[in-house]
PDB file of C-alpha atoms in Angstrom:
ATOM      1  CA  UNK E  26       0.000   0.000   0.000  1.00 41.00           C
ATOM      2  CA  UNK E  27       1.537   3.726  -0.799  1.00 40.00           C
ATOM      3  CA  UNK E  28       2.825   5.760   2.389  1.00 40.00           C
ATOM      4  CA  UNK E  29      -1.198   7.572   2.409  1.00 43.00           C
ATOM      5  CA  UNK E  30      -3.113   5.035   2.823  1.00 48.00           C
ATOM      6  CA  UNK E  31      -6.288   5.076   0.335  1.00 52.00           C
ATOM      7  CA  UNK E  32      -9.823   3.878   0.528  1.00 60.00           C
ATOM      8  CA  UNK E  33     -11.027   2.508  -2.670  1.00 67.00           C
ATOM      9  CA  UNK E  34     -14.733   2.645  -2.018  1.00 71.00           C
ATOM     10  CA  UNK E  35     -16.134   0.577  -5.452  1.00 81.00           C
ATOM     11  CA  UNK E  36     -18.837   2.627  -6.977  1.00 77.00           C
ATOM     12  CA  UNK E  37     -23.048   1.666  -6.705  1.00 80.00           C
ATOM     13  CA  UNK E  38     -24.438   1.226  -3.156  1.00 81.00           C
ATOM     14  CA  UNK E  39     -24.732  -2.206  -3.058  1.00 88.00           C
ATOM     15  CA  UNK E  40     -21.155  -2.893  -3.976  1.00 89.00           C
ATOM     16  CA  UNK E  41     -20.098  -0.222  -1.271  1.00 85.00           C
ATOM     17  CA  UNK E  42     -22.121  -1.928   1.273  1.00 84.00           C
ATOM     18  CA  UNK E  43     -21.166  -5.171   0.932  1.00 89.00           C
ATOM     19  CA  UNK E  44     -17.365  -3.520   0.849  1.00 87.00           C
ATOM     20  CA  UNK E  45     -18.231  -2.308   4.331  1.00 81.00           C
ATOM     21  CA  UNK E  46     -19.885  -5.405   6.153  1.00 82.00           C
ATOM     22  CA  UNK E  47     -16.578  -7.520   4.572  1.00 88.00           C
ATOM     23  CA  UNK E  48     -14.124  -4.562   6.326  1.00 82.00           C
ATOM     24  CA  UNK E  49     -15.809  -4.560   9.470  1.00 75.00           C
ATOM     25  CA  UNK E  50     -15.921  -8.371   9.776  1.00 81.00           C
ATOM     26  CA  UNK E  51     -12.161  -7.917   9.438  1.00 81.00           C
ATOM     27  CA  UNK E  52     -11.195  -5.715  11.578  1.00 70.00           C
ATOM     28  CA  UNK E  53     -13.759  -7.220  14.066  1.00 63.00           C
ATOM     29  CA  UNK E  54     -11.792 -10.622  13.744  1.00 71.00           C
ATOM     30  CA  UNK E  55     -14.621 -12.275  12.508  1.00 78.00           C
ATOM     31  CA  UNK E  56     -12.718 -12.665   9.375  1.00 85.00           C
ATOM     32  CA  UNK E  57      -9.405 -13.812  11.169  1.00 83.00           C
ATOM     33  CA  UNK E  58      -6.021 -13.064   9.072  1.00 86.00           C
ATOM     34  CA  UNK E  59      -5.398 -15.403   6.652  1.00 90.00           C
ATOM     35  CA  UNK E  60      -8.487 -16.771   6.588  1.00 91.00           C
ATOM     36  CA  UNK E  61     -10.075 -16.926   3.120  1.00 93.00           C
ATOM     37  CA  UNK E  62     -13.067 -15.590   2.068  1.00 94.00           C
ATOM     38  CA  UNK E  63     -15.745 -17.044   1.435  1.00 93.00           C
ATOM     39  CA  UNK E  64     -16.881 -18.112  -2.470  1.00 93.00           C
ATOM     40  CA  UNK E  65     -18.590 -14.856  -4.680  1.00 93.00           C
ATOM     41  CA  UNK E  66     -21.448 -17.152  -4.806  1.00 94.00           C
ATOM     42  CA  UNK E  67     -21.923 -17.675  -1.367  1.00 93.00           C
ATOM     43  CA  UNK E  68     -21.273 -14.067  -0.375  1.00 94.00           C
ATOM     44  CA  UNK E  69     -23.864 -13.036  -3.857  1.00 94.00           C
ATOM     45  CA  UNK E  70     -25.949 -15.513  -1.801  1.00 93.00           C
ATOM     46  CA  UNK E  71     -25.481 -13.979   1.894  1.00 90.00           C
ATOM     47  CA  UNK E  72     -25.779 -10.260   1.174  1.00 90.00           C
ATOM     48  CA  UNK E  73     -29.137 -10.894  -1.434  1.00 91.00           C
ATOM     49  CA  UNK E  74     -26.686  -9.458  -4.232  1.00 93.00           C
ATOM     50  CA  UNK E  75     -25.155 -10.395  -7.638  1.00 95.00           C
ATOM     51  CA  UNK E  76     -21.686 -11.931  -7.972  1.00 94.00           C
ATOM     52  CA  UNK E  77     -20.802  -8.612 -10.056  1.00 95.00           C
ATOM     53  CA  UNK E  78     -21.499  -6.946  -6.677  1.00 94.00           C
ATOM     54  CA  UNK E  79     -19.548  -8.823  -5.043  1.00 94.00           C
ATOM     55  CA  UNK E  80     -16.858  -8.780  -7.541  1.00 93.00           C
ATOM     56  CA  UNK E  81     -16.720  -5.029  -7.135  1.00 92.00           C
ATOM     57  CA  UNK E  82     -16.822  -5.165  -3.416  1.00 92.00           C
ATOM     58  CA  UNK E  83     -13.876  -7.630  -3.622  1.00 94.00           C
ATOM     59  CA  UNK E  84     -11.492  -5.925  -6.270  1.00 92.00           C
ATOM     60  CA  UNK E  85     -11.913  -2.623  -4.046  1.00 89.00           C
ATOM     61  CA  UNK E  86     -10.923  -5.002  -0.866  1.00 91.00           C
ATOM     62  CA  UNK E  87      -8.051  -5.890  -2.814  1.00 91.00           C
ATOM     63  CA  UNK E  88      -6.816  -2.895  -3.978  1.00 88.00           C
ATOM     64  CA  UNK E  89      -6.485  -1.480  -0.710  1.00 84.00           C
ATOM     65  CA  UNK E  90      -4.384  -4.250   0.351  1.00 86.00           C
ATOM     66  CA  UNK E  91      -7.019  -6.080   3.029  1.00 88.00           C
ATOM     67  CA  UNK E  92      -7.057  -9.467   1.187  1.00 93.00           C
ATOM     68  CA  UNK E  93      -5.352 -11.081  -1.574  1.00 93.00           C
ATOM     69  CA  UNK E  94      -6.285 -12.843  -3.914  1.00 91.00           C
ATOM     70  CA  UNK E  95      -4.884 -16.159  -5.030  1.00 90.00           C
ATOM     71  CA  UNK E  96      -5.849 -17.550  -8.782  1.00 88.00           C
ATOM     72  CA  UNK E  97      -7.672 -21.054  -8.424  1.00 87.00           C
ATOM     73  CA  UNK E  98      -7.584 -20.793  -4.609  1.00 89.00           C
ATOM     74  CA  UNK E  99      -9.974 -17.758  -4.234  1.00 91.00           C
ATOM     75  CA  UNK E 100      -9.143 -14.939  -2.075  1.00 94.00           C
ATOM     76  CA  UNK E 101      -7.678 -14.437   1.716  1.00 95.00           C
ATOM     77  CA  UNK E 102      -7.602 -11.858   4.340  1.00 93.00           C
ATOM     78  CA  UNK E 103      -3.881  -9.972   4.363  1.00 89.00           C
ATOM     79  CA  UNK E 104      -2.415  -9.816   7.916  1.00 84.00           C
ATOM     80  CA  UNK E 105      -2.442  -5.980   9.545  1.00 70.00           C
ATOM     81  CA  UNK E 106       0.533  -3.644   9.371  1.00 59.00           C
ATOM     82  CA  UNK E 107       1.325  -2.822  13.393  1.00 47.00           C
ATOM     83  CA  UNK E 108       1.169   0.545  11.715  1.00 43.00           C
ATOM     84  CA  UNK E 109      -2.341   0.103  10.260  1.00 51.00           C
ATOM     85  CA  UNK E 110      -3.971  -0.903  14.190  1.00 52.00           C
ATOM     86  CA  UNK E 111      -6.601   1.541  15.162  1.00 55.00           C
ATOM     87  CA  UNK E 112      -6.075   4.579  17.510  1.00 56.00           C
ATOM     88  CA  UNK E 113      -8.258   3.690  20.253  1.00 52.00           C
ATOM     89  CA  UNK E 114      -9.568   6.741  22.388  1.00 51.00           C
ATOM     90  CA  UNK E 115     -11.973   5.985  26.071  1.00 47.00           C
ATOM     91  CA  UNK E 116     -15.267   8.098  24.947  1.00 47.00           C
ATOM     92  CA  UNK E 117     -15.130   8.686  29.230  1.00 48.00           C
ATOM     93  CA  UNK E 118     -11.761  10.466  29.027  1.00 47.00           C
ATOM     94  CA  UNK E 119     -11.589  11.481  25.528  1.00 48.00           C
ATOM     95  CA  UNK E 120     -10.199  15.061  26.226  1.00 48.00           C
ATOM     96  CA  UNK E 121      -7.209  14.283  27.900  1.00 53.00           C
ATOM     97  CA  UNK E 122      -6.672  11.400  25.264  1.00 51.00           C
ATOM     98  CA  UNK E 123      -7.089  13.812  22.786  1.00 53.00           C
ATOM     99  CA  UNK E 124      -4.388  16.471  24.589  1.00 54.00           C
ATOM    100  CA  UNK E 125      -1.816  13.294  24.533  1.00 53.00           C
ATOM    101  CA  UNK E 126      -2.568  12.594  20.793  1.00 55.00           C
ATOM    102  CA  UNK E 127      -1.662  15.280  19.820  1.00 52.00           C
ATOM    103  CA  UNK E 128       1.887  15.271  21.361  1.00 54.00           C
ATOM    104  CA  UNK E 129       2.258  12.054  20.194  1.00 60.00           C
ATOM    105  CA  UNK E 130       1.228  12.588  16.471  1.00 70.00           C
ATOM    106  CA  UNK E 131       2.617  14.448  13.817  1.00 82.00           C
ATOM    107  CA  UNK E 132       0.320  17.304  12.173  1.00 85.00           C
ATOM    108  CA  UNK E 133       0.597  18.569   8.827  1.00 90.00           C
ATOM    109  CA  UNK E 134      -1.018  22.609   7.902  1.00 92.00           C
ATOM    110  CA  UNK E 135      -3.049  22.825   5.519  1.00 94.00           C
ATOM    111  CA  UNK E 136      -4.724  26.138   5.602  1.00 94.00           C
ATOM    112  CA  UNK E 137      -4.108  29.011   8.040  1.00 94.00           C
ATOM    113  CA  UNK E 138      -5.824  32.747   7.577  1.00 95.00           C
ATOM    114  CA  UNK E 139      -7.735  35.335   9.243  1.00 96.00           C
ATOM    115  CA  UNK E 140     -11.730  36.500   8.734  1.00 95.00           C
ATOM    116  CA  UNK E 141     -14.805  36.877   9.891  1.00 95.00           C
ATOM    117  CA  UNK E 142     -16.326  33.920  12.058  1.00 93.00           C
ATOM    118  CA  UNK E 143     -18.713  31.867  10.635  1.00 91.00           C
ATOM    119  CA  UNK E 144     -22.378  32.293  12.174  1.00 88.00           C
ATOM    120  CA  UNK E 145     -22.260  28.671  14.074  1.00 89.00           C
ATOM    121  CA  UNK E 146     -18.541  29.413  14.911  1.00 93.00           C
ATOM    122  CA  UNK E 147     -19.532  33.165  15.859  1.00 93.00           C
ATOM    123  CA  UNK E 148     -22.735  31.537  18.093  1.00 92.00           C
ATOM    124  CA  UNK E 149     -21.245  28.926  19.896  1.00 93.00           C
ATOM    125  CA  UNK E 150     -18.253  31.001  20.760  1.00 95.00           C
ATOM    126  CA  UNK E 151     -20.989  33.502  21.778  1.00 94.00           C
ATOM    127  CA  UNK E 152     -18.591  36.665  19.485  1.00 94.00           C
ATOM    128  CA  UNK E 153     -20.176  39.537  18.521  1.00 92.00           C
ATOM    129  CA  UNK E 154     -21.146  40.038  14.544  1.00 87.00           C
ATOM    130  CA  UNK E 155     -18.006  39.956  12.659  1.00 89.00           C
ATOM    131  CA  UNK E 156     -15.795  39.298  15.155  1.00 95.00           C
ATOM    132  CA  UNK E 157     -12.599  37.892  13.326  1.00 97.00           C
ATOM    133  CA  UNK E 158     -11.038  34.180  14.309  1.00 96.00           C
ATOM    134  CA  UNK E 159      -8.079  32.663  13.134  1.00 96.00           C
ATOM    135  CA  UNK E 160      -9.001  29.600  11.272  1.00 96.00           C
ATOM    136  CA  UNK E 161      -6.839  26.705  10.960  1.00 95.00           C
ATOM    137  CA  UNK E 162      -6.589  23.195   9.135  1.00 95.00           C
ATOM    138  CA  UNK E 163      -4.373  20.473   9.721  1.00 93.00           C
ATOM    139  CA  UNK E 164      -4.639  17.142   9.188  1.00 94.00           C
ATOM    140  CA  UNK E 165      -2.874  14.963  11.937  1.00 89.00           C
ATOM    141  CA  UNK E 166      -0.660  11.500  10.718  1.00 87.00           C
ATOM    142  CA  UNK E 167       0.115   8.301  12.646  1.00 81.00           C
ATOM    143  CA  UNK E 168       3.526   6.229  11.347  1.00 78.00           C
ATOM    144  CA  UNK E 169       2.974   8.832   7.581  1.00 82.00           C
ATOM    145  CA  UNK E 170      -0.881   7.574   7.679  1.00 84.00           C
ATOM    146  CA  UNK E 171      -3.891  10.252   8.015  1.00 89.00           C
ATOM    147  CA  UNK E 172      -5.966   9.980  10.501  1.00 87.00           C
ATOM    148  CA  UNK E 173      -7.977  12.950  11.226  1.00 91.00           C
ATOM    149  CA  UNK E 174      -8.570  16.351   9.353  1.00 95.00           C
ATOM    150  CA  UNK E 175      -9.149  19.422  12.320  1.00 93.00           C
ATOM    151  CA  UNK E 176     -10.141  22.608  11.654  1.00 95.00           C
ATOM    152  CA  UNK E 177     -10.001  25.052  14.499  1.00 94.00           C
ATOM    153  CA  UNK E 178     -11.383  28.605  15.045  1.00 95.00           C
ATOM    154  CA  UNK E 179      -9.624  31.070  17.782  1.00 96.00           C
ATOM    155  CA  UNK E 180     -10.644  34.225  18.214  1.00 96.00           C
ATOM    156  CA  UNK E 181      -7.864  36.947  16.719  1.00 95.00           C
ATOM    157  CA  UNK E 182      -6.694  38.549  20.309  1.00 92.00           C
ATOM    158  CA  UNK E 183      -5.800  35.178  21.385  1.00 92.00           C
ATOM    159  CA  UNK E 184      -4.660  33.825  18.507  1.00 92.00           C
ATOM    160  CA  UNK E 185      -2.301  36.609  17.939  1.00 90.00           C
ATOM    161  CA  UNK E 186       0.220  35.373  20.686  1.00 90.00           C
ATOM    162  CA  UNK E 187       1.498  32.616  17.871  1.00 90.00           C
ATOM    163  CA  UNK E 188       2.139  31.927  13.945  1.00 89.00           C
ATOM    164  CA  UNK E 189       1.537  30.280  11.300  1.00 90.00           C
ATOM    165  CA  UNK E 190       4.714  28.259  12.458  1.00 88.00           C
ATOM    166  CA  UNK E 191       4.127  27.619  15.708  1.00 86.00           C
ATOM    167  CA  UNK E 192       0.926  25.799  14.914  1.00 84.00           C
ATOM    168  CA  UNK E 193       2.908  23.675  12.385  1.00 81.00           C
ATOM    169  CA  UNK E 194       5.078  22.209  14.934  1.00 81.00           C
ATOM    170  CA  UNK E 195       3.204  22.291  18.459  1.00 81.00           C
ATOM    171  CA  UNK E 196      -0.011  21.436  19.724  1.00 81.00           C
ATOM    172  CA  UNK E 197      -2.610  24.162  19.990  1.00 84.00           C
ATOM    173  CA  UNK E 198      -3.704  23.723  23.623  1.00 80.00           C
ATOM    174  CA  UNK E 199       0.073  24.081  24.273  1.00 83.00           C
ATOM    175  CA  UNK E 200       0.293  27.383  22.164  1.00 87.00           C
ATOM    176  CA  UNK E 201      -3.053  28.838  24.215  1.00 86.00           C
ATOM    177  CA  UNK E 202      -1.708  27.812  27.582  1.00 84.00           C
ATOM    178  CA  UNK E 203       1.745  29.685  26.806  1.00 85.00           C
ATOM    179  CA  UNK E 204      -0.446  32.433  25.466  1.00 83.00           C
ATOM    180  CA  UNK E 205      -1.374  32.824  28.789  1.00 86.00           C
ATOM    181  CA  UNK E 206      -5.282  30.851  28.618  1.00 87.00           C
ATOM    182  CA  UNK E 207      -6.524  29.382  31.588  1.00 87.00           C
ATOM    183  CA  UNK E 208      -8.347  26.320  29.592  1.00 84.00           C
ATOM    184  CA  UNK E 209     -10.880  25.388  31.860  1.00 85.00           C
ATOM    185  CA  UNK E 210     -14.014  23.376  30.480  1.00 87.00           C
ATOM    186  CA  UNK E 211     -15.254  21.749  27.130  1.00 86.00           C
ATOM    187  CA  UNK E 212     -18.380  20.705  25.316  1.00 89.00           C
ATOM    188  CA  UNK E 213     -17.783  18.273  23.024  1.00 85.00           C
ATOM    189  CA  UNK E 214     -20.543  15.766  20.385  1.00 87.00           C
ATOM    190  CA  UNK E 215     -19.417  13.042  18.469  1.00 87.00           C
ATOM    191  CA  UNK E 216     -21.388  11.626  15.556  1.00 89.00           C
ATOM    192  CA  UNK E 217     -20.950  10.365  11.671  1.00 87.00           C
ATOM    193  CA  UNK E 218     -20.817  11.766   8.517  1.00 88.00           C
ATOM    194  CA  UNK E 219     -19.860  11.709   4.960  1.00 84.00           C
ATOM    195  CA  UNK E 220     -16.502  12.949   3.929  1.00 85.00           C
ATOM    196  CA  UNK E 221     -16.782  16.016   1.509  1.00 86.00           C
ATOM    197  CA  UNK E 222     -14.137  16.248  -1.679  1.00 84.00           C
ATOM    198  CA  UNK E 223     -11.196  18.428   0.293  1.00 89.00           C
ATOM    199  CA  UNK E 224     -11.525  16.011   3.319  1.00 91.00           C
ATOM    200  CA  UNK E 225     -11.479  12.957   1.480  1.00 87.00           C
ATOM    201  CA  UNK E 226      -8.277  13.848  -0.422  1.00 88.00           C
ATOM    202  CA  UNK E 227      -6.760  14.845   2.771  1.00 92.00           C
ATOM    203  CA  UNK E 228      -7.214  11.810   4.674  1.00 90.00           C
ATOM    204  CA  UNK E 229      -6.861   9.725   1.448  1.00 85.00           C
ATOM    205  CA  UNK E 230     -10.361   8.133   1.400  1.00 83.00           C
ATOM    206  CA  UNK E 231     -12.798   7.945  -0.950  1.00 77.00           C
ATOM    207  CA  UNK E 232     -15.859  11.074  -1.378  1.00 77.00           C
ATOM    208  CA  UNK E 233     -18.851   9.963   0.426  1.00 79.00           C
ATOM    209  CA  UNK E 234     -16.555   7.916   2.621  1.00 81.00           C
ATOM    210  CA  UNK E 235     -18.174   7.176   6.723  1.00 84.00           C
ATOM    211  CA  UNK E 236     -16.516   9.483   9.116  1.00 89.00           C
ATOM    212  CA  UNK E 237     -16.579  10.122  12.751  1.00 90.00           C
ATOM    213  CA  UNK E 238     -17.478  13.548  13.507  1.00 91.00           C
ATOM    214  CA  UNK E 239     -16.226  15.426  16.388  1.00 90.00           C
ATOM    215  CA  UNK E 240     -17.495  19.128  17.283  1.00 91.00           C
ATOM    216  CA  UNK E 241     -15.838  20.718  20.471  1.00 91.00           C
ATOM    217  CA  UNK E 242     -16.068  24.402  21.845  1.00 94.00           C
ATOM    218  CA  UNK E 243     -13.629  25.062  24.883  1.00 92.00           C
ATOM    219  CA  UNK E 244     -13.771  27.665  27.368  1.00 92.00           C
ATOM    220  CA  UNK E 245     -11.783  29.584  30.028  1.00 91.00           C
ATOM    221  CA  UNK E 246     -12.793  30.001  33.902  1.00 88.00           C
ATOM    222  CA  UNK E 247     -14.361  32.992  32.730  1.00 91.00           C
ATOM    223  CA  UNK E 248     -16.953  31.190  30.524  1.00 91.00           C
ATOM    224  CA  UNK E 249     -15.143  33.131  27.355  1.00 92.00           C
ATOM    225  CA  UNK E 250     -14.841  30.904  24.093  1.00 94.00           C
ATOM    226  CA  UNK E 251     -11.153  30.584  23.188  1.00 93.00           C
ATOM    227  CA  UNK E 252     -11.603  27.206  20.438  1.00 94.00           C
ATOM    228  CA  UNK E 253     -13.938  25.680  18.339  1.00 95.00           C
ATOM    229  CA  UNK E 254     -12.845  22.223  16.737  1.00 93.00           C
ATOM    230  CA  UNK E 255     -14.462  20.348  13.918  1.00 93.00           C
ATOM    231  CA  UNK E 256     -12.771  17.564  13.310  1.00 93.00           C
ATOM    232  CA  UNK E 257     -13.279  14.380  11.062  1.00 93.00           C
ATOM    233  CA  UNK E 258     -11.914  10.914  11.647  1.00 91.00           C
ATOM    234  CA  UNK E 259     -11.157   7.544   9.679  1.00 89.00           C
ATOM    235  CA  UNK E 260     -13.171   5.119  11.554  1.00 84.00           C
ATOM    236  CA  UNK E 261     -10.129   2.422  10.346  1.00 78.00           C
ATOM    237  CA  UNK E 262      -7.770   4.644  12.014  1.00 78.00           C
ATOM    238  CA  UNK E 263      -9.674   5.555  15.208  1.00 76.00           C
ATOM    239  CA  UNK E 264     -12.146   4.582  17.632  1.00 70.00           C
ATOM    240  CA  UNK E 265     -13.892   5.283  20.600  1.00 70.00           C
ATOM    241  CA  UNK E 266     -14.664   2.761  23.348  1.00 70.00           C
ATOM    242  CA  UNK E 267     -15.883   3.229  27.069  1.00 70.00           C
ATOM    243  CA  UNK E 268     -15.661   1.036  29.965  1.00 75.00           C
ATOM    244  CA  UNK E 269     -18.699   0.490  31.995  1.00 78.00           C
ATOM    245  CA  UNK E 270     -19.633  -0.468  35.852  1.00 84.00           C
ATOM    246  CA  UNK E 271     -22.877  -1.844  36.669  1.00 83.00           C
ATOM    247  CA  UNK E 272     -24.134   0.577  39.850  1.00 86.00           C
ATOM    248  CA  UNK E 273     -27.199   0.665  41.730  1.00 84.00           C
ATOM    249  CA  UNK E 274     -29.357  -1.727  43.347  1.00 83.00           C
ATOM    250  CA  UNK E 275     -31.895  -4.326  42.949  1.00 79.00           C
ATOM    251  CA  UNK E 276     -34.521  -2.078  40.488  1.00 81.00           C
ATOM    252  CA  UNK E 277     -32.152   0.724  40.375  1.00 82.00           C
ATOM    253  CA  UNK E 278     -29.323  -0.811  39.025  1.00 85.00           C
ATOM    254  CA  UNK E 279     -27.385   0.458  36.146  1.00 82.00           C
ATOM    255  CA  UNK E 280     -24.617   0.988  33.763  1.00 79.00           C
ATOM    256  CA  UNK E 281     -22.358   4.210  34.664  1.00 78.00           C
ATOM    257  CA  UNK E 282     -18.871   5.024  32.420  1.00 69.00           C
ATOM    258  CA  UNK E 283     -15.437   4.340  34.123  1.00 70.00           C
ATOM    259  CA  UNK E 284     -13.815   7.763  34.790  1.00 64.00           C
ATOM    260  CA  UNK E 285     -10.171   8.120  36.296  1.00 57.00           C
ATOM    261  CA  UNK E 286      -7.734   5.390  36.499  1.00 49.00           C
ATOM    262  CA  UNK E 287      -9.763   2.590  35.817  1.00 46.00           C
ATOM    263  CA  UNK E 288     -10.546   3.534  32.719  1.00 42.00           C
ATOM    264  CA  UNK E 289      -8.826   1.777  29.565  1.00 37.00           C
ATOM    265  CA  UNK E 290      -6.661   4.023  28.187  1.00 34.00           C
ATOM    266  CA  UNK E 291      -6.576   4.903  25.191  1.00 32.00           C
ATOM    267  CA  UNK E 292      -3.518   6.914  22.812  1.00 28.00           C
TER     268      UNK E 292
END
C-alpha cells in the first residue's frame, strides 16, 4: 500500500455496502487473518446481491491491500501492518486522550488565515457580529498515515500570541496555555458523517466515505470561548470505546462510564 493510505470505495451502493460489512468483519476478527473468504457465490448468496457486486466489493478489498487474492484458490484476508492498528480513544476520558494525541502525532497545515467567524462558529463562541477568528486546518498523521482532518477557530486577540509556524510544529492547547489561557471546560458531540471532496483527499479516502465527527467548543474560567474544533476521523484509524460499571441496586441498578484510572486508556 503507498505511504497515504487510500480507501477505494467501489462505486453503486450495493457494492459499497457489501465492501463495508466484509471490512468490518475484518477488523472485528470475525474474518481472522489469513483466513479466506468465502466463495462470490456464497457471499452473492449472503448479502441478497449479484456476484458482479460482489466482484466489485472484492477488487476494491483488494486494492487497498485487506485481502489477496490467489488464482484457483480464491481470495484471503492480508495480515495488519502494526502501523495500520486503530487509535483507540476511552469516549469517558476522551479530552485528555485527545491532549496526549496530539503530542504524540505528527500534524501537517493545511490552511491558516484570518476572517470573519462563521455564524455557528460566531454563536457557539458567543462573538459579537463579525468578530474575526483565526481559522486553521491540519490534518494529523500516525507512522505517515492520516488519521484525522481538524479545523479550528480562535478568536484573533488570542490567537495573535502565535504563527503560522508555531501551529505547524506544536499542539494548539500548548500554544493557548503559553499564550497565557486558563483552559478550563469543554463541550464536546461526536457523531458520523460523509466525507466532503477536500476532506477525502486529505485523509486519502474515498468522497462519500463514513466518518466520525467530532465538534468541540472550549472555554476559560471565565466562561469566554477561546476554540472551536471540527474535526473528522477515519473510523479504520480511530475509535472510541468506554468502559462500563454496573451501579445501583436491585430495580435501580445500572450501567455508569469508568472515569479516572480505571478507565482503559486509550492513545
Amino acid at each position: 500500500m503507498s505511504e497515504q493510505q487510500q480507501t477505494c470505495l467501489p462505486e453503486g451502493g450495493k457494492a459499497r455496502r457489501v465492501y463495508l460489512l466484509l471490512r468490518d468483519e475484518m477488523a472485528n476478527g470475525v474474518l481472522a487473518e489469513g483466513a479466506p473468504i468465502p466463495a462470490e457465490q456464497k457471499l452473492a448468496e449472503i448479502h441478497g446481491v449479484s456476484r458482479v457486486t460482489v466482484r466489485r466489493a472484492l477488487d476494491a478489498l483488494a486494492a487497498d491491500d485487506l485481502i489477496e487474492k490467489r488464482v484457483g484458490a480464491g481470495s484471503f484476508v492480508r495480515p495488519r501492518s502494526q502501523s495500520a492498528a486503530p487509535i483507540t480513544g476511552d469516549i469517558a476520558s476522551l479530552m485528555p486522550q485527545l491532549v496526549e494525541m496530539g503530542r504524540n502525532t505528527t500534524a501537517r497545515l493545511l490552511s491558516f488565515g484570518y476572517g470573519p467567524a462563521p455564524s455557528a462558529v460566531a454563536a457557539a463562541l458567543n462573538l459579537s457580529p463579525g468578530a474575526r477568528v483565526q481559522t486553521a486546518t491540519r490534518v494529523r498523521l500516525v507512522d505517515g498515515l492520516p488519521f484525522s482532518h481538524l479545523t479550528t477557530h480562535v478568536p484573533e486577540e488570542i490567537a495573535s500570541h502565535y504563527d503560522e509556524a508555531d501551529l505547524a510544529t506544536t499542539a494548539l492547547f500548548q500554544l493557548l496555555e503559553r499564550s497565557g489561557v486558563q483552559v478550563d471546560n469543554a463541550h464536546q458531540s461526536v457523531s458520523a458523517t460523509l466525507a466532503a471532496p477536500e476532506v477525502a483527499e486529505a485523509l486519502g479516502v474515498s468522497v462519500g466515505a463514513a466518518l466520525l465527527s467530532l465538534k468541540r467548543v472550549v472555554r476559560d474560567a471565565s466562561g469566554r470561548g477561546i476554540e472551536y474544533l471540527s474535526a473528522y476521523y477515519r473510523p479504520d484509524m480511530f475509535r472510541l470505546e468506554m468502559s462500563l460499571t454496573r451501579v445501583g441496586a436491585e430495580d435501580a441498578r445500572h450501567w455508569e462510564p469508568v472515569i479516572g484510572p480505571d478507565a482503559q486508556e486509550g492513545a
